[in-house]
Amino acid sequence: YQLLYNNKESGTATFSWYDGVVGDMVFDEFEGPIFFTNVQFESDKNHIYLINARPSMFIVLNKKFEIQSLVERRGNGPDDLDYPIQLQKSKYGVLIEDRGNYKISIVSPKDGSHIDEIPIPESVGHTRFFFQDDTFYFPMVGYKSDTSSVLKFNLLGEPIGKTGLLMPEGENAINRQARLIQPLQDKLVLIGVNLPYIDILSTGDKH
């Protein structure tokens, strides 16, 4: 699918689907004006999963772009969200990076109900994570004293390794950080935040 455009007057968001069919998602369940920030979404063959940072919400849509479930509970409880910024579908459910509570929330892909939560164990970058083979990979906030650029942790929130090298651009400069982190076979591809570099790392502990 692809998000084509938002229509503020009619309160709709227009999408195209795999077969080229275009549909509108109508936000008629809200009262008053709506402001969407940091919207992220992912899909499978039957659904679109969408998060919005402010107001904090998780939305499940069907292929007809009809809202199947809408979760809007801001707070710090187990089934609450506070500034969710990323998501990924997995066999365990939909994984949501809940940045405000510094955890991974796992919710049901059917109705958004709470399944589990995993603490993010260390300081990580405000950028994309990915989940593979029961392991989370997060770009780190890297300074000169830190020789790693990717943090790995398991389903219990326990750090299990770090990947990368010391890569500052100058004396006392911060370590290169990844804006995008993407798996490529048995390697990781990191695209820098502000610098024109693509770093390719192994998924082990060595460059």
mmCIF file of N, CA, C and O in Angstrom, residues 1-3 13-18 23 25 39-51 58-69 87 89 94 109:
data_model
loop_
_atom_site.group_PDB
_atom_site.id
_atom_site.type_symbol
_atom_site.label_atom_id
_atom_site.label_comp_id
_atom_site.label_asym_id
_atom_site.label_seq_id
_atom_site.Cartn_x
_atom_site.Cartn_y
_atom_site.Cartn_z
ATOM 1 N N TYR A 1 0.834 -1.178 0.000
ATOM 2 C CA TYR A 1 0.000 0.000 0.000
ATOM 3 C C TYR A 1 0.869 1.228 0.000
ATOM 4 O O TYR A 1 2.060 1.182 0.243
ATOM 5 N N GLN A 2 0.239 2.364 -0.209
ATOM 6 C CA GLN A 2 0.959 3.628 -0.159
ATOM 7 C C GLN A 2 -0.011 4.706 0.277
ATOM 8 O O GLN A 2 -1.134 4.782 -0.201
ATOM 9 N N LEU A 3 0.410 5.514 1.239
ATOM 10 C CA LEU A 3 -0.390 6.657 1.645
ATOM 11 C C LEU A 3 -0.204 7.754 0.610
ATOM 12 O O LEU A 3 0.908 8.227 0.386
ATOM 13 N N ALA A 13 -7.943 9.892 4.835
ATOM 14 C CA ALA A 13 -6.589 9.628 4.348
ATOM 15 C C ALA A 13 -6.715 8.649 3.203
ATOM 16 O O ALA A 13 -7.386 7.628 3.325
ATOM 17 N N THR A 14 -6.103 8.924 2.065
ATOM 18 C CA THR A 14 -6.283 8.112 0.862
ATOM 19 C C THR A 14 -5.088 7.206 0.640
ATOM 20 O O THR A 14 -3.949 7.658 0.673
ATOM 21 N N PHE A 15 -5.358 5.916 0.408
ATOM 22 C CA PHE A 15 -4.336 4.902 0.212
ATOM 23 C C PHE A 15 -4.511 4.224 -1.129
ATOM 24 O O PHE A 15 -5.608 4.158 -1.671
ATOM 25 N N SER A 16 -3.399 3.678 -1.658
ATOM 26 C CA SER A 16 -3.490 2.719 -2.751
ATOM 27 C C SER A 16 -3.079 1.361 -2.206
ATOM 28 O O SER A 16 -2.234 1.262 -1.326
ATOM 29 N N TRP A 17 -3.672 0.282 -2.719
ATOM 30 C CA TRP A 17 -3.411 -1.074 -2.231
ATOM 31 C C TRP A 17 -2.538 -1.816 -3.226
ATOM 32 O O TRP A 17 -2.131 -1.294 -4.256
ATOM 33 N N TYR A 18 -2.214 -3.103 -2.940
ATOM 34 C CA TYR A 18 -1.329 -3.893 -3.792
ATOM 35 C C TYR A 18 -1.821 -3.940 -5.239
ATOM 36 O O TYR A 18 -1.043 -3.884 -6.164
ATOM 37 N N GLY A 23 -8.482 3.567 -1.789
ATOM 38 C CA GLY A 23 -9.566 3.669 -0.824
ATOM 39 C C GLY A 23 -9.302 4.800 0.139
ATOM 40 O O GLY A 23 -8.179 5.293 0.259
ATOM 41 N N MET A 25 -9.680 6.139 4.159
ATOM 42 C CA MET A 25 -9.907 5.833 5.552
ATOM 43 C C MET A 25 -10.535 7.066 6.175
ATOM 44 O O MET A 25 -9.957 8.152 6.149
ATOM 45 N N VAL A 39 3.331 9.706 12.024
ATOM 46 C CA VAL A 39 2.524 8.541 11.664
ATOM 47 C C VAL A 39 3.415 7.481 11.015
ATOM 48 O O VAL A 39 4.215 7.778 10.135
ATOM 49 N N GLN A 40 3.291 6.235 11.466
ATOM 50 C CA GLN A 40 4.008 5.108 10.885
ATOM 51 C C GLN A 40 2.996 3.999 10.635
ATOM 52 O O GLN A 40 2.057 3.826 11.408
ATOM 53 N N PHE A 41 3.205 3.242 9.545
ATOM 54 C CA PHE A 41 2.268 2.144 9.311
ATOM 55 C C PHE A 41 2.949 0.988 8.605
ATOM 56 O O PHE A 41 3.997 1.133 7.983
ATOM 57 N N GLU A 42 2.342 -0.187 8.746
ATOM 58 C CA GLU A 42 2.814 -1.415 8.134
ATOM 59 C C GLU A 42 1.584 -2.209 7.737
ATOM 60 O O GLU A 42 0.484 -1.994 8.265
ATOM 61 N N SER A 43 1.734 -3.157 6.805
ATOM 62 C CA SER A 43 0.567 -3.906 6.359
ATOM 63 C C SER A 43 0.904 -5.359 6.117
ATOM 64 O O SER A 43 2.070 -5.732 5.959
ATOM 65 N N ASP A 44 -0.128 -6.195 6.117
ATOM 66 C CA ASP A 44 -0.033 -7.542 5.573
ATOM 67 C C ASP A 44 -1.093 -7.635 4.477
ATOM 68 O O ASP A 44 -1.580 -6.608 4.003
ATOM 69 N N LYS A 45 -1.474 -8.818 4.073
ATOM 70 C CA LYS A 45 -2.403 -8.952 2.944
ATOM 71 C C LYS A 45 -3.817 -8.485 3.274
ATOM 72 O O LYS A 45 -4.597 -8.191 2.375
ATOM 73 N N ASN A 46 -4.142 -8.425 4.542
ATOM 74 C CA ASN A 46 -5.524 -8.114 4.914
ATOM 75 C C ASN A 46 -5.690 -6.862 5.759
ATOM 76 O O ASN A 46 -6.801 -6.361 5.888
ATOM 77 N N HIS A 47 -4.617 -6.347 6.334
ATOM 78 C CA HIS A 47 -4.771 -5.244 7.268
ATOM 79 C C HIS A 47 -3.663 -4.207 7.114
ATOM 80 O O HIS A 47 -2.576 -4.500 6.626
ATOM 81 N N ILE A 48 -3.965 -3.010 7.569
ATOM 82 C CA ILE A 48 -2.991 -1.945 7.755
ATOM 83 C C ILE A 48 -2.922 -1.672 9.255
ATOM 84 O O ILE A 48 -3.959 -1.547 9.915
ATOM 85 N N TYR A 49 -1.714 -1.584 9.777
ATOM 86 C CA TYR A 49 -1.505 -1.263 11.188
ATOM 87 C C TYR A 49 -0.855 0.112 11.251
ATOM 88 O O TYR A 49 0.186 0.336 10.645
ATOM 89 N N LEU A 50 -1.460 1.010 11.982
ATOM 90 C CA LEU A 50 -1.027 2.402 11.973
ATOM 91 C C LEU A 50 -0.856 2.903 13.395
ATOM 92 O O LEU A 50 -1.684 2.622 14.264
ATOM 93 N N ILE A 51 0.235 3.615 13.653
ATOM 94 C CA ILE A 51 0.409 4.296 14.930
ATOM 95 C C ILE A 51 0.557 5.780 14.686
ATOM 96 O O ILE A 51 0.989 6.220 13.630
ATOM 97 N N PHE A 58 -3.161 3.471 18.294
ATOM 98 C CA PHE A 58 -2.887 2.337 17.410
ATOM 99 C C PHE A 58 -4.182 2.009 16.705
ATOM 100 O O PHE A 58 -5.233 1.850 17.338
ATOM 101 N N ILE A 59 -4.144 1.911 15.368
ATOM 102 C CA ILE A 59 -5.346 1.702 14.564
ATOM 103 C C ILE A 59 -5.148 0.477 13.673
ATOM 104 O O ILE A 59 -4.088 0.314 13.061
ATOM 105 N N VAL A 60 -6.154 -0.375 13.600
ATOM 106 C CA VAL A 60 -6.163 -1.512 12.689
ATOM 107 C C VAL A 60 -7.232 -1.260 11.638
ATOM 108 O O VAL A 60 -8.393 -0.985 11.966
ATOM 109 N N LEU A 61 -6.841 -1.340 10.357
ATOM 110 C CA LEU A 61 -7.766 -1.149 9.241
ATOM 111 C C LEU A 61 -7.844 -2.440 8.438
ATOM 112 O O LEU A 61 -6.873 -3.200 8.372
ATOM 113 N N ASN A 62 -8.995 -2.674 7.806
ATOM 114 C CA ASN A 62 -9.078 -3.810 6.883
ATOM 115 C C ASN A 62 -8.747 -3.361 5.464
ATOM 116 O O ASN A 62 -8.388 -2.204 5.226
ATOM 117 N N LYS A 63 -8.862 -4.276 4.496
ATOM 118 C CA LYS A 63 -8.479 -3.956 3.122
ATOM 119 C C LYS A 63 -9.412 -2.927 2.492
ATOM 120 O O LYS A 63 -9.062 -2.284 1.499
ATOM 121 N N LYS A 64 -10.586 -2.739 3.076
ATOM 122 C CA LYS A 64 -11.513 -1.722 2.589
ATOM 123 C C LYS A 64 -11.284 -0.385 3.286
ATOM 124 O O LYS A 64 -12.081 0.522 3.129
ATOM 125 N N PHE A 65 -10.194 -0.313 4.063
ATOM 126 C CA PHE A 65 -9.826 0.903 4.774
ATOM 127 C C PHE A 65 -10.843 1.283 5.843
ATOM 128 O O PHE A 65 -10.990 2.447 6.187
ATOM 129 N N GLU A 66 -11.538 0.287 6.372
ATOM 130 C CA GLU A 66 -12.479 0.502 7.459
ATOM 131 C C GLU A 66 -11.758 0.246 8.785
ATOM 132 O O GLU A 66 -10.991 -0.704 8.914
ATOM 133 N N ILE A 67 -12.016 1.098 9.762
ATOM 134 C CA ILE A 67 -11.373 0.953 11.058
ATOM 135 C C ILE A 67 -11.947 -0.270 11.771
ATOM 136 O O ILE A 67 -13.147 -0.357 12.026
ATOM 137 N N GLN A 68 -11.074 -1.229 12.085
ATOM 138 C CA GLN A 68 -11.470 -2.423 12.808
ATOM 139 C C GLN A 68 -11.253 -2.268 14.312
ATOM 140 O O GLN A 68 -11.976 -2.848 15.113
ATOM 141 N N SER A 69 -10.232 -1.516 14.663
ATOM 142 C CA SER A 69 -9.947 -1.285 16.073
ATOM 143 C C SER A 69 -9.165 0.003 16.208
ATOM 144 O O SER A 69 -8.348 0.341 15.353
ATOM 145 N N LEU A 87 6.683 0.658 14.482
ATOM 146 C CA LEU A 87 6.011 -0.620 14.690
ATOM 147 C C LEU A 87 6.505 -1.637 13.680
ATOM 148 O O LEU A 87 7.007 -1.290 12.607
ATOM 149 N N LYS A 89 5.278 -5.825 12.492
ATOM 150 C CA LYS A 89 4.467 -7.031 12.689
ATOM 151 C C LYS A 89 5.395 -8.212 12.925
ATOM 152 O O LYS A 89 6.425 -8.353 12.278
ATOM 153 N N VAL A 94 1.969 -7.261 17.128
ATOM 154 C CA VAL A 94 2.527 -6.030 16.573
ATOM 155 C C VAL A 94 3.439 -5.411 17.629
ATOM 156 O O VAL A 94 3.016 -5.148 18.759
ATOM 157 N N PRO A 109 -2.757 -8.031 16.786
ATOM 158 C CA PRO A 109 -3.038 -7.447 15.471
ATOM 159 C C PRO A 109 -4.532 -7.400 15.156
ATOM 160 O O PRO A 109 -4.927 -6.749 14.193
#
